[in-house]
Coordinates of C-alpha atoms and ligand atoms in Angstrom, one line a residue:
X12 CA 41.8 15.6 -1.5
X13 CA 40.2 13.9 -4.5
X14 CA 38.9 10.3 -4.2
X15 CA 38.1 8.5 -7.4
X16 CA 36.1 5.6 -7.2
X17 CA 36.9 2.3 -9.4
X18 CA 35.3 2.3 -12.9
X19 CA 32.2 0.4 -11.7
X20 CA 31.9 1.8 -8.0
X21 CA 28.8 4.1 -7.7
X22 CA 27.9 6.5 -5.0
X23 CA 24.9 6.6 -3.1
X24 CA 24.2 10.2 -1.5
X25 CA 22.6 9.6 2.2
X26 CA 22.0 6.8 4.8
X27 CA 18.4 7.2 5.2
X28 CA 16.2 4.5 4.3
X29 CA 16.2 4.5 0.8
X30 CA 19.9 5.4 0.4
X31 CA 20.6 1.9 2.4
X32 CA 18.1 0.1 0.0
X33 CA 19.9 1.6 -2.9
X34 CA 23.2 0.3 -1.7
X35 CA 21.6 -3.0 -1.2
X36 CA 20.0 -2.9 -4.6
X37 CA 23.2 -2.2 -6.4
X38 CA 25.1 -5.0 -4.2
X39 CA 22.3 -7.3 -5.5
X40 CA 23.3 -6.2 -9.2
X41 CA 27.1 -7.0 -8.4
X42 CA 28.5 -3.2 -8.3
X43 CA 30.5 -1.8 -5.6
X44 CA 29.1 1.1 -3.9
X45 CA 29.9 3.2 -1.3
X46 CA 27.4 5.4 0.7
X47 CA 28.1 9.2 1.4
X48 CA 26.0 10.3 4.7
X49 CA 26.1 14.1 6.3
X50 CA 25.7 12.7 9.6
X51 CA 27.5 10.4 11.9
X52 CA 26.6 6.5 12.0
X53 CA 24.9 6.7 15.8
X54 CA 23.1 10.1 14.8
X55 CA 19.4 10.5 16.3
X56 CA 16.6 11.1 13.5
X57 CA 14.1 13.4 14.9
X58 CA 10.6 12.9 14.0
X59 CA 8.4 10.0 13.6
X60 CA 8.3 8.9 10.3
X61 CA 7.5 5.8 8.3
X62 CA 5.6 3.1 10.1
X63 CA 3.9 1.0 7.4
X64 CA 5.3 -1.3 4.9
X65 CA 3.3 -3.0 2.1
X66 CA 3.9 -6.7 1.1
X67 CA 5.4 -5.1 -2.2
X68 CA 8.4 -3.5 -0.4
X69 CA 8.7 -6.4 2.0
X70 CA 9.2 -8.5 -1.5
X71 CA 11.4 -6.0 -2.7
X72 CA 13.9 -6.2 0.1
X73 CA 13.8 -9.9 0.5
X74 CA 14.6 -10.5 -3.3
X75 CA 17.6 -7.9 -3.1
X76 CA 19.0 -9.4 0.0
X77 CA 17.5 -12.7 0.9
X78 CA 16.4 -12.4 4.8
X79 CA 16.0 -9.1 4.7
X80 CA 12.4 -8.8 3.8
X81 CA 11.5 -11.5 6.7
X82 CA 13.8 -9.7 9.5
X83 CA 11.7 -6.4 8.9
X84 CA 8.3 -8.4 8.7
X85 CA 9.0 -10.3 11.9
X86 CA 10.5 -7.3 13.6
X87 CA 7.1 -5.4 12.7
X88 CA 3.6 -5.8 13.9
X89 CA 1.2 -7.0 11.8
X90 CA -2.4 -5.7 12.1
X91 CA -4.9 -8.8 12.6
X92 CA -8.1 -6.5 11.8
X93 CA -9.2 -2.8 10.3
X94 CA -12.4 -1.0 11.4
X95 CA -13.8 2.4 10.3
X96 CA -16.4 4.0 12.1
X97 CA -18.7 6.8 11.0
X98 CA -19.3 8.9 14.5
X99 CA -20.1 6.1 16.9
X100 CA -21.2 3.5 14.3
X101 CA -18.9 1.3 13.0
X102 CA -19.1 1.3 9.1
X103 CA -16.6 -1.4 8.0
X104 CA -14.6 -4.6 9.6
X105 CA -12.1 -6.6 8.2
X106 CA -10.4 -9.1 10.0
X107 CA -7.1 -11.0 8.0
X108 CA -6.6 -14.5 8.3
X109 CA -3.6 -15.5 10.6
X110 CA -0.2 -15.2 8.8
X111 CA 0.9 -17.9 6.8
X112 CA 4.7 -18.2 8.0
X113 CA 5.8 -19.4 4.6
X114 CA 4.5 -16.2 3.0
X115 CA 5.6 -12.5 3.9
X116 CA 2.6 -10.9 5.6
X117 CA 0.1 -8.4 3.6
X118 CA 2.1 -5.4 5.4
X119 CA 3.7 -4.9 8.8
X120 CA 4.0 -2.1 11.1
X121 CA 7.5 -0.9 12.6
X122 CA 9.3 2.1 13.2
X123 CA 11.6 3.8 10.5
X124 CA 14.3 3.9 12.9
X125 CA 13.9 0.2 13.6
X126 CA 13.7 -0.3 9.7
X127 CA 17.1 1.8 9.3
X128 CA 18.9 -0.3 11.9
X129 CA 18.2 -3.7 10.1
X130 CA 19.4 -2.1 6.5
X131 CA 22.4 -0.7 8.1
X132 CA 23.0 -4.2 9.5
X133 CA 22.5 -6.1 5.8
X134 CA 24.4 -3.3 4.3
X135 CA 27.4 -4.4 6.6
X136 CA 27.1 -7.8 5.7
X137 CA 26.6 -7.2 2.0
X138 CA 30.1 -5.3 1.7
X139 CA 28.7 -1.8 1.3
X140 CA 31.4 1.0 2.2
X141 CA 30.1 4.0 4.4
X142 CA 31.8 7.5 4.4
X143 CA 30.1 9.2 7.7
X144 CA 30.5 12.9 8.1
X145 CA 30.7 13.5 4.5
X146 CA 28.0 16.2 4.0
X147 CA 27.8 16.9 -0.1
X148 CA 28.0 20.6 -0.6
X149 CA 28.2 20.7 -4.3
X150 CA 27.3 18.2 -7.5
X151 CA 28.4 18.3 -11.1
X152 CA 28.0 15.9 -14.0
X153 CA 29.7 15.6 -17.4
X154 CA 29.4 13.0 -19.9
X155 CA 31.7 10.6 -18.4
X156 CA 30.3 11.0 -14.5
X157 CA 29.6 12.7 -11.5
X158 CA 31.9 14.8 -9.1
X159 CA 30.9 15.6 -5.6
X160 CA 32.4 18.0 -3.1
X161 CA 32.2 17.6 0.4
X162 CA 32.4 20.3 3.0
X163 CA 35.6 18.8 4.6
X164 CA 37.0 19.5 1.6
X165 CA 37.3 16.3 -0.4
X166 CA 36.2 15.5 -3.8
X167 CA 34.8 12.2 -4.9
X168 CA 34.2 11.2 -8.5
X169 CA 32.1 8.0 -9.6
X170 CA 30.4 7.1 -13.1
X171 CA 26.9 7.2 -11.5
X172 CA 25.0 8.7 -8.4
X173 CA 22.1 7.5 -7.1
X174 CA 21.1 10.9 -4.8
X175 CA 18.9 9.9 -2.0
X176 CA 19.6 12.9 0.2
X177 CA 16.2 13.6 1.2
X178 CA 13.5 16.5 0.7
X179 CA 16.1 19.1 0.7
X180 CA 18.3 17.5 -1.6
X181 CA 21.7 19.3 -2.3
X182 CA 22.4 17.0 -5.4
X183 CA 19.0 17.7 -7.2
X184 CA 19.4 21.6 -6.5
X185 CA 22.9 21.4 -7.9
X186 CA 22.0 19.7 -11.1
X187 CA 19.4 22.1 -11.8
X188 CA 16.4 20.0 -11.0
X189 CA 13.5 21.4 -9.4
X190 CA 10.3 20.2 -7.2
X191 CA 6.8 21.0 -8.9
X192 CA 3.4 20.6 -6.8
X193 CA 1.5 22.2 -4.0
X194 CA 1.6 22.3 -0.3
X195 CA -1.7 21.4 1.3
X196 CA -3.2 23.8 3.6
X197 CA -5.0 21.6 6.2
X198 CA -3.0 20.8 9.1
X199 CA -2.4 17.3 10.9
X200 CA -1.3 16.6 14.3
X201 CA 0.6 13.3 14.7
X202 CA 1.5 11.8 17.9
X203 CA 3.4 8.6 18.6
X204 CA 3.0 6.9 22.2
X205 CA 5.0 3.9 23.5
X206 CA 2.7 0.9 24.3
X207 CA 2.2 -0.3 27.5
X208 CA 3.9 -3.7 27.3
X209 CA 1.7 -4.9 30.5
X210 CA -1.5 -4.2 28.8
X211 CA -0.9 -4.0 24.7
X212 CA -3.7 -2.8 22.5
X213 CA -5.0 -4.9 20.1
X214 CA -3.2 -5.0 16.6
X215 CA -6.2 -3.1 14.8
X216 CA -5.9 -0.1 12.4
X217 CA -9.0 2.1 13.3
X218 CA -10.0 5.2 11.2
X219 CA -12.8 7.4 12.6
X220 CA -14.6 10.0 10.4
X221 CA -16.2 12.6 12.6
X222 CA -14.9 11.1 15.9
X223 CA -17.6 12.0 18.7
X224 CA -15.1 12.7 21.5
X225 CA -12.9 15.2 19.3
X226 CA -15.8 17.4 18.2
X227 CA -16.0 15.4 15.0
X228 CA -12.6 15.6 13.7
X229 CA -11.3 12.8 11.6
X230 CA -8.7 10.3 13.5
X231 CA -6.5 7.6 12.5
X232 CA -5.1 5.1 14.9
X233 CA -2.3 3.0 13.9
X234 CA -0.7 0.4 16.0
X235 CA 3.0 -0.6 15.0
X236 CA 5.7 -2.8 17.1
X237 CA 5.9 -1.1 20.7
X238 CA 3.9 1.8 19.8
X239 CA 0.7 3.3 18.6
X240 CA 0.4 6.6 16.2
X241 CA -2.6 8.9 16.2
X242 CA -3.4 11.4 13.7
X243 CA -5.9 14.2 13.9
X244 CA -7.1 16.1 11.1
X245 CA -7.4 19.8 12.0
X246 CA -10.2 22.0 10.7
X247 CA -9.7 25.2 8.9
X248 CA -9.5 28.0 11.4
X249 CA -8.3 25.4 14.1
X250 CA -5.4 26.7 16.2
X251 CA -2.7 24.0 16.2
X252 CA -1.4 25.0 19.7
X253 CA -4.6 23.2 21.3
X254 CA -3.7 19.9 19.5
X255 CA 0.2 20.0 19.4
X256 CA 1.3 21.6 22.6
X257 CA 2.1 18.9 25.5
X258 CA -1.3 20.0 27.3
X259 CA -3.5 20.0 24.2
X260 CA -2.0 16.6 23.2
X261 CA -3.0 15.2 26.7
X262 CA -6.5 16.7 26.2
X263 CA -7.1 14.8 22.9
X264 CA -5.0 11.5 23.2
X265 CA -6.8 10.6 26.7
X266 CA -10.2 11.0 24.9
X267 CA -9.2 8.4 21.3
X268 CA -6.9 6.2 23.5
X269 CA -7.1 4.9 26.9
X270 CA -5.9 7.9 29.1
X271 CA -2.9 6.3 30.2
X272 CA -1.4 6.9 26.9
X273 CA -1.7 10.8 27.5
X274 CA 1.4 10.2 29.8
X275 CA 3.2 7.9 27.5
X276 CA 3.7 10.5 24.3
X277 CA 7.2 10.0 22.4
X278 CA 6.8 12.5 19.7
X279 CA 4.5 15.2 18.3
X280 CA 4.4 16.6 14.8
X281 CA 2.2 18.7 12.9
X282 CA 2.3 18.6 9.2
X283 CA 1.0 20.5 6.1
X284 CA 1.9 18.1 3.8
X285 CA 3.6 18.8 0.2
X286 CA 2.6 16.7 -2.8
X287 CA 5.6 17.3 -5.2
X288 CA 7.5 15.6 -7.5
X289 CA 10.9 16.5 -9.4
X290 CA 10.4 17.8 -13.0
X291 CA 13.1 15.1 -13.8
X292 CA 14.5 12.0 -12.0
X293 CA 17.7 12.3 -13.9
X294 CA 20.2 14.9 -14.8
X295 CA 21.1 16.5 -18.3
X296 CA 24.1 14.2 -18.6
X297 CA 22.4 11.1 -17.2
X298 CA 24.6 10.3 -14.6
X299 CA 22.6 11.1 -11.4
X300 CA 19.1 9.2 -10.5
X301 CA 16.8 10.8 -7.8
X302 CA 15.3 8.6 -5.3
X303 CA 12.9 8.7 -2.4
X304 CA 12.3 12.1 -1.0
X305 CA 15.0 13.7 -3.1
X306 CA 12.4 13.0 -6.2
X307 CA 9.0 13.2 -4.3
X308 CA 7.0 14.1 -1.4
X309 CA 3.6 12.9 -0.7
X310 CA 1.0 12.9 2.3
X311 CA 1.3 9.8 4.3
X312 CA -2.0 8.5 3.8
X313 CA -1.9 5.3 1.5
X314 CA 2.1 5.1 2.8
X315 CA 3.6 6.1 -0.7
X316 CA 6.8 7.5 0.4
X317 CA 9.3 4.8 1.5
X318 CA 7.2 2.4 -0.3
X319 CA 7.5 4.1 -3.6
X320 CA 11.5 5.0 -2.5
X321 CA 12.4 1.4 -2.5
X322 CA 11.2 0.5 -6.2
X323 CA 12.6 3.9 -7.1
X324 CA 16.2 2.4 -6.1
X325 CA 15.6 -1.2 -7.8
X326 CA 14.7 0.4 -10.8
X327 CA 17.7 2.9 -10.7
X328 CA 20.3 0.2 -10.1
X329 CA 19.1 -2.1 -12.4
X330 CA 19.5 1.0 -14.8
X331 CA 23.2 1.8 -13.5
X332 CA 24.2 -1.9 -14.2
X333 CA 22.5 -1.9 -18.0
X334 CA 24.5 1.5 -18.5
X335 CA 28.1 0.4 -17.4
X336 CA 27.8 -2.7 -19.4
X337 CA 26.2 -0.9 -22.4
X338 CA 28.0 -0.9 -25.9
X339 CA 27.4 2.7 -26.6
X340 CA 27.2 6.0 -24.7
X341 CA 23.8 6.6 -26.3
X342 CA 22.7 3.2 -25.0
X343 CA 23.5 4.1 -21.5
X344 CA 21.9 7.5 -21.7
X345 CA 18.8 5.7 -23.1
X346 CA 18.5 2.9 -20.2
X347 CA 18.8 5.7 -17.6
X348 CA 16.2 8.0 -18.9
X349 CA 13.8 4.6 -19.1
X350 CA 14.6 3.9 -15.5
X351 CA 13.9 7.4 -14.3
X352 CA 10.8 7.8 -16.6
X353 CA 9.2 5.0 -15.3
X354 CA 9.9 6.0 -11.5
X355 CA 8.7 9.6 -12.3
X356 CA 5.3 8.2 -13.8
X357 CA 4.8 6.0 -10.7
X358 CA 5.5 9.6 -8.7
X359 CA 2.8 11.4 -10.5
X360 CA 0.4 8.1 -10.1
X361 CA 1.3 8.1 -6.4
X362 CA 1.0 12.1 -6.0
X363 CA -2.4 11.7 -7.8
X364 CA -3.4 8.6 -5.5
X365 CA -2.8 10.6 -2.5
X366 CA -4.4 13.7 -4.0
X367 CA -7.6 11.9 -4.3
X368 CA -7.3 10.7 -0.3
X369 CA -6.6 13.9 0.7
X370 CA -10.0 15.4 -1.3
X371 CA -11.9 12.6 0.3
X372 CA -10.8 13.4 3.9
X373 CA -11.3 17.2 3.6
X374 CA -14.6 16.9 1.7
X375 CA -14.8 20.5 0.5
X376 CA -16.9 19.8 -2.4
X377 CA -20.6 18.8 -2.5
X378 CA -19.7 15.9 -4.8
X379 CA -17.5 13.9 -2.2
X380 CA -19.7 14.9 0.6
X381 CA -22.8 13.5 -1.2
X382 CA -20.6 10.4 -1.9
X383 CA -19.7 10.1 1.6
X384 CA -23.3 10.8 3.1
X385 CA -24.8 8.0 0.6
X386 CA -21.7 5.6 1.5
X387 CA -22.9 5.8 5.4
X388 CA -26.5 5.1 4.6
X389 CA -25.5 2.1 2.5
X390 CA -23.0 0.7 4.7
X391 CA -25.7 0.7 7.6
X392 CA -27.5 -1.8 5.3
X393 CA -24.4 -3.8 5.0
X394 CA -23.6 -2.8 1.6
X395 CA -19.9 -2.6 0.2
X396 CA -20.0 1.0 0.6
X397 CA -18.5 0.5 4.0
X398 CA -15.5 -0.7 2.3
X399 CA -15.1 2.3 0.1
X400 CA -15.4 4.4 3.3
X401 CA -12.6 2.4 4.8
X402 CA -10.2 2.6 1.9
X403 CA -11.4 6.0 0.4
X404 CA -8.7 8.1 3.3
X405 CA -5.8 6.1 1.9
X406 CA -6.4 6.7 -2.1
X407 CA -6.4 3.7 -4.7
X408 CA -4.0 1.3 -4.8
X409 CA -3.7 0.1 -8.6
X410 CA -0.7 -0.3 -10.7
X411 CA 0.8 2.9 -12.2
X412 CA 0.8 2.2 -15.9
X413 CA 3.6 0.8 -17.6
X414 CA 5.6 -0.1 -14.4
X415 CA 6.2 -3.3 -12.7
X416 CA 5.6 -1.8 -9.4
X417 CA 2.5 -0.5 -7.7
X418 CA 3.8 2.5 -5.5
Ligands
FAD17 C1 4.5 11.4 9.3 C2 5.2 10.6 8.4 C3 4.5 9.2 8.2 C4 5.1 8.5 7.1 N1 4.6 7.4 7.0 C5 5.1 6.5 6.0 C6 4.6 5.1 6.0 O1 4.2 4.7 7.3 N2 5.1 4.3 4.9 C7 5.8 4.9 4.2 O2 6.2 4.1 3.3 N3 6.2 6.1 4.0 C8 6.1 7.0 5.2 N4 6.5 8.1 5.2 C9 7.8 8.8 4.3 C10 8.9 8.0 4.7 O3 9.3 8.5 5.8 C11 10.0 8.7 3.7 O4 9.4 8.7 2.4 C12 11.4 8.6 3.9 O5 12.0 8.8 5.2 C13 12.3 9.0 2.9 O6 13.5 8.6 3.3 P1 14.6 9.1 2.1 O7 15.8 8.0 2.4 O8 14.6 9.6 1.2 O9 15.1 10.3 2.8 P2 15.4 10.7 4.7 O10 14.7 9.5 5.4 O11 15.5 12.0 4.8 O12 17.1 10.8 4.5 C14 17.9 11.1 3.7 C15 19.4 11.1 4.2 O13 20.3 11.9 3.4 C16 21.4 12.4 4.7 N5 21.6 13.7 4.0 C17 20.9 15.0 3.6 N6 21.7 16.1 3.0 C18 22.6 15.3 2.9 C19 23.8 15.9 2.0 N7 24.2 17.2 1.5 N8 25.3 15.0 2.3 C20 25.1 13.8 2.6 N9 24.2 13.5 3.4 C21 22.6 13.9 3.5 C22 20.5 12.8 5.2 O14 21.3 13.0 6.7 C23 19.4 11.5 5.6 O15 20.4 10.5 6.5 C24 6.2 9.1 6.3 C25 6.3 10.3 6.3 C26 5.9 11.1 7.4 C27 6.5 12.6 7.6

């Protein structure tokens, strides 16, 4: 069966957070949109993924759909304080002023599944159409548009497609685009625990260099709404099963969080992060635009994954709107290329920033070790070095050159 969309209807592949945001961004441009999703509407999504959203992301959401940014901000948890320790000694602390109820907060912390639930509700209210159980198995483009084939034998046709089908993107592979970049050999074990509602912990983000209770491994503790995430950086030569089996987790979690959390574990993952970016964000015919994890994968320190997937789709939707109203096919190609190139440049910037964060945490070269050691000494005398130690595990936060978006 062949299903042709109307002349202006755009298809989005994937109903993850980036695909749902793409659908809302297209609606904000006044375009009709259908989202094709391989899973069912009530599918369980495994793993603990995003929890931290920058103000920039909340602002994008609010702009494309008034009320959305605030819905996510209010559902999430805003940290009051962040602290960094070297061993037993605190080297940095920053307490934020109480949130202004009229301004979106600097960031918010909420499980990705909760964010997806809110996005889905807004998509339905905004008139986005969904086709669940539609796994795309083939994609091809020509100068007029895109043809997608799904595993149940249907064929879909549209002038433009935003591919948000995640890290293993079928659309990306079918149109001949490759991810390029390394896999980081270091392993990180990430554990989520359910918060104890009787005695919630303080909303403080903590980073420990050389945590004394876990034989000087680095540990990050991030509270989010109804939960806490603990992340331990394994050493080269560590056997991950000492840290990622139920017994192994109990052993270290009870030493970095109040011991009761050893019995409140909700998810355990072990990651060797990829630092990859697609060699192009659009196909040869300029009819498909890649976004989110279909286009780039970064280590999560600095929270650049979903936070950069959102500006990806804002740029894609704007480019598609301009292409659909262009007077000449060359003009249409040019605006799609502009959107794709802008976001690829941002992704390369983000990967570099994420690499700097990883280099700092891994401290493999003598320069990094020396800089860290000096910073600890200076931080004890109250100098700005403490701020460097606090921010370096998350990489620089500067804008990517030539783009309006930071991430
Ligand atoms: C441990 C960890 C922590 C993280 N923390 C943060 C954070 O705090 N902040 C942040 O910004 N980012 C974070 N990230 C990154 C963030 O989770 C990802 O960037 C985000 O999930 C990417 O969303 P996506 O929609 O691109 O892809 P996905 O979430 O993978 O969604 C892809 C969707 O496409 C569907 N699909 C796949 N193939 C097909 C097909 N062939 N046909 C139809 N549908 C298909 C899937 O079923 C899925 O619904 C973190 C990641 C990890 C691993």
